[in-house]
Coordinates of C-alpha atoms and ligand atoms in Angstrom, one line a residue:
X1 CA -28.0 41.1 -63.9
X2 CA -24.2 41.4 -64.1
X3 CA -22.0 39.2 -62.2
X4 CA -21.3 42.5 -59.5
X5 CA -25.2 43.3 -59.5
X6 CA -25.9 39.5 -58.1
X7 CA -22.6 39.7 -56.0
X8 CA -24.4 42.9 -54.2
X9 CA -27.9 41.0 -54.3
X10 CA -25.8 38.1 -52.5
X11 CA -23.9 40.3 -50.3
X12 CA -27.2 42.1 -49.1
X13 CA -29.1 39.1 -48.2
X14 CA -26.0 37.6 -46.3
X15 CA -26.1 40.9 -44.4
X16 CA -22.1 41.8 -45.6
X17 CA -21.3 45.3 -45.7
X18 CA -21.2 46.9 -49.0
X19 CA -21.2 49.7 -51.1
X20 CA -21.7 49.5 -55.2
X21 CA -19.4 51.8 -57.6
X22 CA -17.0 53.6 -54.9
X23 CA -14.1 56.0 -56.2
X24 CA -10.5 54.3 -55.0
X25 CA -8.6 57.5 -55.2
X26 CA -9.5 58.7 -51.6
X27 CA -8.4 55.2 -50.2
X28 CA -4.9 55.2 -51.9
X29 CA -1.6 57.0 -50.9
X30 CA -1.4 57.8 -54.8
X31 CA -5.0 59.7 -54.8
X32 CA -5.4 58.6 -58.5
X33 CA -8.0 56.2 -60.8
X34 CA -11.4 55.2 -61.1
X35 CA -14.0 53.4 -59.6
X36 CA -14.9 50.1 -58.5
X37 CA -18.1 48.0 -59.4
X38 CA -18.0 46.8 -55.4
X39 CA -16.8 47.5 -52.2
X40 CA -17.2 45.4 -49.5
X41 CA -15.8 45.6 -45.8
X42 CA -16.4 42.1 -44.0
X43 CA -17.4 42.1 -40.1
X44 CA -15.5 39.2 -39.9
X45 CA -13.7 35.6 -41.3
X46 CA -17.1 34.1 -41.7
X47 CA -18.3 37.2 -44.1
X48 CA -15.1 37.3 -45.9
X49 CA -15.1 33.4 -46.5
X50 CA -18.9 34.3 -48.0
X51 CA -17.6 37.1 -49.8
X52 CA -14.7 35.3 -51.2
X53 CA -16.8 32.0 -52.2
X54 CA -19.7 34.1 -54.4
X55 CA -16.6 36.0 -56.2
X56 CA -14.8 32.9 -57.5
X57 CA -18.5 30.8 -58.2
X58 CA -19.3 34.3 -60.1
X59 CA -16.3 35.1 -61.4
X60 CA -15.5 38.4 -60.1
X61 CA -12.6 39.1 -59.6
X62 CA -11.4 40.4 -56.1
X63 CA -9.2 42.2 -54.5
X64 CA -7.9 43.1 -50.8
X65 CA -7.2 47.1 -50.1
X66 CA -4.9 47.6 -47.3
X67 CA -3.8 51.2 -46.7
X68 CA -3.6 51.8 -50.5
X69 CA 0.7 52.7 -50.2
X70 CA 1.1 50.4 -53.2
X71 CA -1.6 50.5 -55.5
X72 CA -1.7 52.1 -58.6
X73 CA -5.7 52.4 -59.9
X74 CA -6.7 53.2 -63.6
X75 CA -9.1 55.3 -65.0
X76 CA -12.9 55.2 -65.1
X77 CA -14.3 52.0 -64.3
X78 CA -12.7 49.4 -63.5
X79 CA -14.0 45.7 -63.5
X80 CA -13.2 44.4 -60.3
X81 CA -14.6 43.9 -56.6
X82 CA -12.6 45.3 -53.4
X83 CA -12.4 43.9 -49.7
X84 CA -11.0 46.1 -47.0
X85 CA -10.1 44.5 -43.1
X86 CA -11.4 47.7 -41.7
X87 CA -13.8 45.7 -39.3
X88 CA -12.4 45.4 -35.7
X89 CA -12.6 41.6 -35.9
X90 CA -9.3 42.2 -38.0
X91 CA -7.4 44.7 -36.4
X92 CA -6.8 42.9 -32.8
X93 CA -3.3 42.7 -31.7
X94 CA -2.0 40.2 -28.9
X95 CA 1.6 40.0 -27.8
X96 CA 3.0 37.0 -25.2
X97 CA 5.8 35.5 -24.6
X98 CA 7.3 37.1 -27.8
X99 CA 4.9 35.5 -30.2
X100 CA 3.1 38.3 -31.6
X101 CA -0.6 37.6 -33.1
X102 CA -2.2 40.3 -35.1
X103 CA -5.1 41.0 -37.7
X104 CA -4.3 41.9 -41.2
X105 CA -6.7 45.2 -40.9
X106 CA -3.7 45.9 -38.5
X107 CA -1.7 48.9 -39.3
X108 CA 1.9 48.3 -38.9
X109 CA 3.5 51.4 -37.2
X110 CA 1.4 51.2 -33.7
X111 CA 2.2 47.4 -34.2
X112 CA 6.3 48.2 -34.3
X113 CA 5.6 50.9 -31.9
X114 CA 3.6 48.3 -29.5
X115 CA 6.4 45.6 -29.3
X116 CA 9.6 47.9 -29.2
X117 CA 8.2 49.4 -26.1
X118 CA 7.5 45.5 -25.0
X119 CA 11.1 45.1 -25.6
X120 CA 11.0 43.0 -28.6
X121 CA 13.2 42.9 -31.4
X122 CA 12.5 41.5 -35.1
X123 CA 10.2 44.8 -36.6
X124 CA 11.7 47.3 -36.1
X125 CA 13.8 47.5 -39.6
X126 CA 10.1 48.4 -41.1
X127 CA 9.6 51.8 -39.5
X128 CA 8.5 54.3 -41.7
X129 CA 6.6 52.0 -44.3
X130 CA 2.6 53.0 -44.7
X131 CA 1.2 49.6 -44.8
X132 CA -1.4 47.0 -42.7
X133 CA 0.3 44.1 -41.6
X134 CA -1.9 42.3 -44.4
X135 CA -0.6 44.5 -47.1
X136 CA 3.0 44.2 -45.7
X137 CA 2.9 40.4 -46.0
X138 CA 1.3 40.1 -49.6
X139 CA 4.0 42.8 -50.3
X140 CA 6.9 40.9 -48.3
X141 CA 7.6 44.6 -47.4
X142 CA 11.1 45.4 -46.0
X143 CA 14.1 48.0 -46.1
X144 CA 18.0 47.4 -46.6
X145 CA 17.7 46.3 -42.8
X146 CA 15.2 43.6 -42.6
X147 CA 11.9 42.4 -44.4
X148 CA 8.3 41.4 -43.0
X149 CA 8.5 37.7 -43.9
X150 CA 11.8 37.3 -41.7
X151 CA 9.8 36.9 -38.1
X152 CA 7.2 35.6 -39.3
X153 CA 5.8 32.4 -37.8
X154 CA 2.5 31.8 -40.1
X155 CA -0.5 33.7 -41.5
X156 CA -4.3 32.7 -41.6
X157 CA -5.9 33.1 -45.2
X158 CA -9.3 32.7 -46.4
X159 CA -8.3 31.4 -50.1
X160 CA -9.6 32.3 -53.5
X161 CA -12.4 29.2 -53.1
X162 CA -13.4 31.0 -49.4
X163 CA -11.5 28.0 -47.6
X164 CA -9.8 29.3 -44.2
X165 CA -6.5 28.0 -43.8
X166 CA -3.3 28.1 -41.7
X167 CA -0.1 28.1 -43.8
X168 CA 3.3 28.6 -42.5
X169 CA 5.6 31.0 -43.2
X170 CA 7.7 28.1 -45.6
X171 CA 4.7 27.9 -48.1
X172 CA 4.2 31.3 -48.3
X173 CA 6.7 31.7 -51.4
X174 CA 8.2 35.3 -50.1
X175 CA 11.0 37.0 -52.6
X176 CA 11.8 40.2 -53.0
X177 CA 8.8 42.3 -52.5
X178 CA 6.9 39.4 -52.9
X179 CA 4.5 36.5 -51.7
X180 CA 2.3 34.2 -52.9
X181 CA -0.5 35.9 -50.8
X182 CA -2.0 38.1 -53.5
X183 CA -4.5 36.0 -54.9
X184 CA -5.9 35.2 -50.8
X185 CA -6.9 37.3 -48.3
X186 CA -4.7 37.0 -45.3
X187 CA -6.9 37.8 -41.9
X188 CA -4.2 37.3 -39.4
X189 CA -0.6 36.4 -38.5
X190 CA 2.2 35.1 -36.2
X191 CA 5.4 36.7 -35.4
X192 CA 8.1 35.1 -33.1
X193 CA 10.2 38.3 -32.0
X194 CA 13.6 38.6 -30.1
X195 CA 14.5 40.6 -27.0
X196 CA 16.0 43.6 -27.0
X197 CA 16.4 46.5 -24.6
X198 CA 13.0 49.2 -25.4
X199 CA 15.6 52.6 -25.2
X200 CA 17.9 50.8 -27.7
X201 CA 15.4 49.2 -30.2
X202 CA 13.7 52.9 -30.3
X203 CA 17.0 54.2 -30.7
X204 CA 17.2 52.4 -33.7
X205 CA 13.7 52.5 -35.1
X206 CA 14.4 56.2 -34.8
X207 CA 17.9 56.3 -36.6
X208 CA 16.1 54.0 -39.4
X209 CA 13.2 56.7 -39.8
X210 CA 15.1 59.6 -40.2
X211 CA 17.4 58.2 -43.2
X212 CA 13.9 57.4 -45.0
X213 CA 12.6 61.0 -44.3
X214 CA 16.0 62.1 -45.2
X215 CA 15.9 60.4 -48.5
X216 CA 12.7 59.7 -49.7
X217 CA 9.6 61.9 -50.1
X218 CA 7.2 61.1 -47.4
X219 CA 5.4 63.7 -47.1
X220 CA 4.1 63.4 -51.0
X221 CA 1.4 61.5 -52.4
X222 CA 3.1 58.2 -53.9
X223 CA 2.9 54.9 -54.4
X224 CA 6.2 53.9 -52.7
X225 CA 9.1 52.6 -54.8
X226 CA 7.6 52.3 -58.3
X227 CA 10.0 49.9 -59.4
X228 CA 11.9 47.1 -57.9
X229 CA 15.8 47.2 -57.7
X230 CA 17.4 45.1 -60.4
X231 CA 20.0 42.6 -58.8
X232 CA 22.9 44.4 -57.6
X233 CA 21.5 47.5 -58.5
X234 CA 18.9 50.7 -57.4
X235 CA 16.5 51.6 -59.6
X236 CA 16.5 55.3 -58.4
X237 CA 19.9 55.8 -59.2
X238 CA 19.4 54.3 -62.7
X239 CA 16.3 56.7 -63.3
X240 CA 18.3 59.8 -62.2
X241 CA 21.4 58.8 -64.3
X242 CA 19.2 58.3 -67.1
X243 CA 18.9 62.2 -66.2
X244 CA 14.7 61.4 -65.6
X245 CA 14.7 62.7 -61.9
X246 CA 12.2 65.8 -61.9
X247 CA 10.6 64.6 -65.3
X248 CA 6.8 65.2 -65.4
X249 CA 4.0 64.1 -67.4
X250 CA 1.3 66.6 -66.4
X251 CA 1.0 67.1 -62.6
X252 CA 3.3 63.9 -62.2
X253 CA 6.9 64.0 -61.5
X254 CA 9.7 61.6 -60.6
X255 CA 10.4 63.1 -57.1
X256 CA 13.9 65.2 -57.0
X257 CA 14.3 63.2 -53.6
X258 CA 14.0 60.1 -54.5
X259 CA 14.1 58.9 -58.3
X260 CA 12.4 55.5 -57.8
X261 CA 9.0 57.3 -56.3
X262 CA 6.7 59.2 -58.6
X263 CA 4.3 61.8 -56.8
X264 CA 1.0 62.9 -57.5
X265 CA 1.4 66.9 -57.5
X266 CA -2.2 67.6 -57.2
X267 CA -4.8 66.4 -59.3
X268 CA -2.6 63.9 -61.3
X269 CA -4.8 61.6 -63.3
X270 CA -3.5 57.6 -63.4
X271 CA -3.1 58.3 -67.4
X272 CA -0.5 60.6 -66.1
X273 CA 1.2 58.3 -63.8
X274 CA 1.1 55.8 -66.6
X275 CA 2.8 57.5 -69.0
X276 CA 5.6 58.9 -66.5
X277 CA 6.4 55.2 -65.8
X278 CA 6.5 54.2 -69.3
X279 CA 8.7 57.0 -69.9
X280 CA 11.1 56.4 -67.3
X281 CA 11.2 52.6 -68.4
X282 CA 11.8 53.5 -71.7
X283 CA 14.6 56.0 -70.6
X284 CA 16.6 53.3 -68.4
X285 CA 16.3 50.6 -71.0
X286 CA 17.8 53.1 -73.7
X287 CA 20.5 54.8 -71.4
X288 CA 21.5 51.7 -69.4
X289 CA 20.2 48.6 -71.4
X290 CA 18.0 47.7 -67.8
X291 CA 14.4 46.4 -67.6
X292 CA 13.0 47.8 -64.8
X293 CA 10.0 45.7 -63.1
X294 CA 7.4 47.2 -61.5
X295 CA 6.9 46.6 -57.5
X296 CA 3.7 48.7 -57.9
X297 CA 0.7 47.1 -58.0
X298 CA -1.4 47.8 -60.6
X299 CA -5.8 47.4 -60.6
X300 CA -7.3 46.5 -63.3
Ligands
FAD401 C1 5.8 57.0 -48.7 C2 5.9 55.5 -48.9 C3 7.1 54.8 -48.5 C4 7.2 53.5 -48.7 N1 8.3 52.8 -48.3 C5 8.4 51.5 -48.4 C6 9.6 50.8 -48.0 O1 10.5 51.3 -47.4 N2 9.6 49.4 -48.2 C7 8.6 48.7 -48.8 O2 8.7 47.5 -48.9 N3 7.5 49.4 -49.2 C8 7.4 50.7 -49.1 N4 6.3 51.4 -49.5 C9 5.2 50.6 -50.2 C10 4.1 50.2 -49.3 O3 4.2 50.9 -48.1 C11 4.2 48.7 -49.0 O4 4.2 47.9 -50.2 C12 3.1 48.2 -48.1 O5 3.4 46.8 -47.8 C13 1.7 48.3 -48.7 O6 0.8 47.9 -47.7 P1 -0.8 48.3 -47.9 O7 -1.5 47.8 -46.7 O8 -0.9 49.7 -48.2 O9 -1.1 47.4 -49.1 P2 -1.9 47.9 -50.5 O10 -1.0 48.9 -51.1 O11 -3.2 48.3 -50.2 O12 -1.8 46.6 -51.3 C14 -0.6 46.1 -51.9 C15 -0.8 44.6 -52.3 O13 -1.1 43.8 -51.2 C16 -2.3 43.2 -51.4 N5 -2.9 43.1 -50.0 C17 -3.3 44.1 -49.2 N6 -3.8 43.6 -48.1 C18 -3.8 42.2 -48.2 C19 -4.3 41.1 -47.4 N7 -4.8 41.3 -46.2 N8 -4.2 39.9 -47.9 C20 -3.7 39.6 -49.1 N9 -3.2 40.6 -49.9 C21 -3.3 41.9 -49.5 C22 -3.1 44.0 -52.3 O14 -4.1 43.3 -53.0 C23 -2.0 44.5 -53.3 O15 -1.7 43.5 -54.2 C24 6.1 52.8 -49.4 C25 5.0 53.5 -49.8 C26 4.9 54.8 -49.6 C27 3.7 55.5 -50.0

């Protein structure tokens, strides 16, 4: 039996929730890529420590789905397992005192919404980003205004081995549009938020909202930003001086609002995708002597 086929057989008896080869497409902003060997969705920390154990001791590799804004998925099948928070047990949200305490499975907009009308400052710079708070945090998501990791207190894991933990925010190696959270699952976390006045902090959120729908595509299926900014520089305004805004490889194109974002036209294929982004990579390292690095994450 393959190493997915006794993961399922495991799953089953343990009485996880599971499904065996499930398209990833549908669960992505993108809409693009293949299917996976496994898809699990844990009722809780206890399945998910399970779930997470019989991976590593079998050697599957696994990965945590949040809302699918910045995942890229390839063709036909692809050799890994998937875990998705979409289990009440991780969406619960608790706010006092300021201290915010919410589940990974948590989307982050109501969140923001939730503690701006509480009065609460600290979130409201990530308006407008598609994302659980899980997928937020393993991203270190953030605008020119603010990023995820800066109110955060601490996040609750279960690790690669299926060990729950509690690590605070200082080992939690955030960067730019990054953490050290990817190879974990994070199940919850802690936020210590400022005050503010509600009418002002909405004011704001609003303001901060508009300039992304202004400037970026939202209404498109993307991935987000595919690339990251180089120090000191944006990678969209590389891309379009490299004269690559509108290119298209198929039903692919580097959006004509914002050069950093490539959207799925309808029916783009990942091949497709791929190929755009080599393409544009290509074009800024010949016109502008830049490597671009991706911010998209890639599966397999
Ligand atoms: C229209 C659009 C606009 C966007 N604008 C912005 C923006 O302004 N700023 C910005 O930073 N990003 C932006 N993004 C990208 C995206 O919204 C963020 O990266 C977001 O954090 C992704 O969250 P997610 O839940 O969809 O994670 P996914 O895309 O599902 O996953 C992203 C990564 O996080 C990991 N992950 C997910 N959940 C967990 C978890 N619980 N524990 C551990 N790892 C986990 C995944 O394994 C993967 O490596 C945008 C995307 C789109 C489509």
């Amino acid at each position: 039996m393959s190493p997915f086929g006794e993961l399922g057989r495991r799953l089953e008896k343990a009485g996880v929730p599971f499904r065996r080869d499930q398209p990833l497409a549908p669960l992505t902003w993108m809409g693009v890529g293949g299917r996976v060997a496994l898809l699990a969705e844990p009722r809780h920390a206890e399945d998910l420590a399970l779930l997470r154990r019989e991976a590593s001791g079998l050697g599957v590799r696994l990965e945590t789905l949040g809302v699918g804004a910045n995942v890229l998925v390839a063709e036909g099948e692809i050799p890994l397992a998937v875990v998705r928070l979409t289990a009440g047990a991780f969406q619960e949200v608790s706010i006092r005192e300021g201290q915010v305490e919410a589940g990974a499975g948590a989307s982050l907009e109501p969140l923001i919404r939730r503690t701006l009308a509480e009065g609460l400052a600290g979130l409201e710079g990530l308006v407008g980003i598609p994302a659980t708070v899980g997928g937020a945090l393993a991203m270190n998501a953030g605008s020119r205004h603010t990023e995820i990791s800066a109110s955060l207190v601490s996040v609750s894991v279960v690790d690669a081995l299926g060990e729950r933990k509690i690590l605070p925010k200082s080992m939690c190696r955030f960067g730019y549009r990054k953490s050290g959270l990817k190879g974990m699952t994070v199940i919850s976390a802690r936020f210590s938020l400022g005050s503010g006045d509600p009418e002002a902090l909405r004011e704001a959120a609003r303001a901060i909202k508009d300039e992304k729908a202004r400037t970026q595509p939202l209404g498109d299926s993307s991935a987000g930003c595919i690339f990251k900014n180089p120090p000191g520089k944006s990678a969209g305004q590389l891309i379009d001086a490299a004269g690559l805004k509108g290119a298209r490889e198929g039903q692919a194109q580097v959006s004509d609002r914002h050069a950093n974002f490539i959207v799925n036209l309808g029916g783009a294929t990942a091949d497709e995708v791929g190929r755009l982004i080599d393409r544009v990579r290509e074009g800024v390292r010949r016109a502008r002597g830049v490597e671009l690095e991706l911010e998209v994450v890639r599966w397999p």
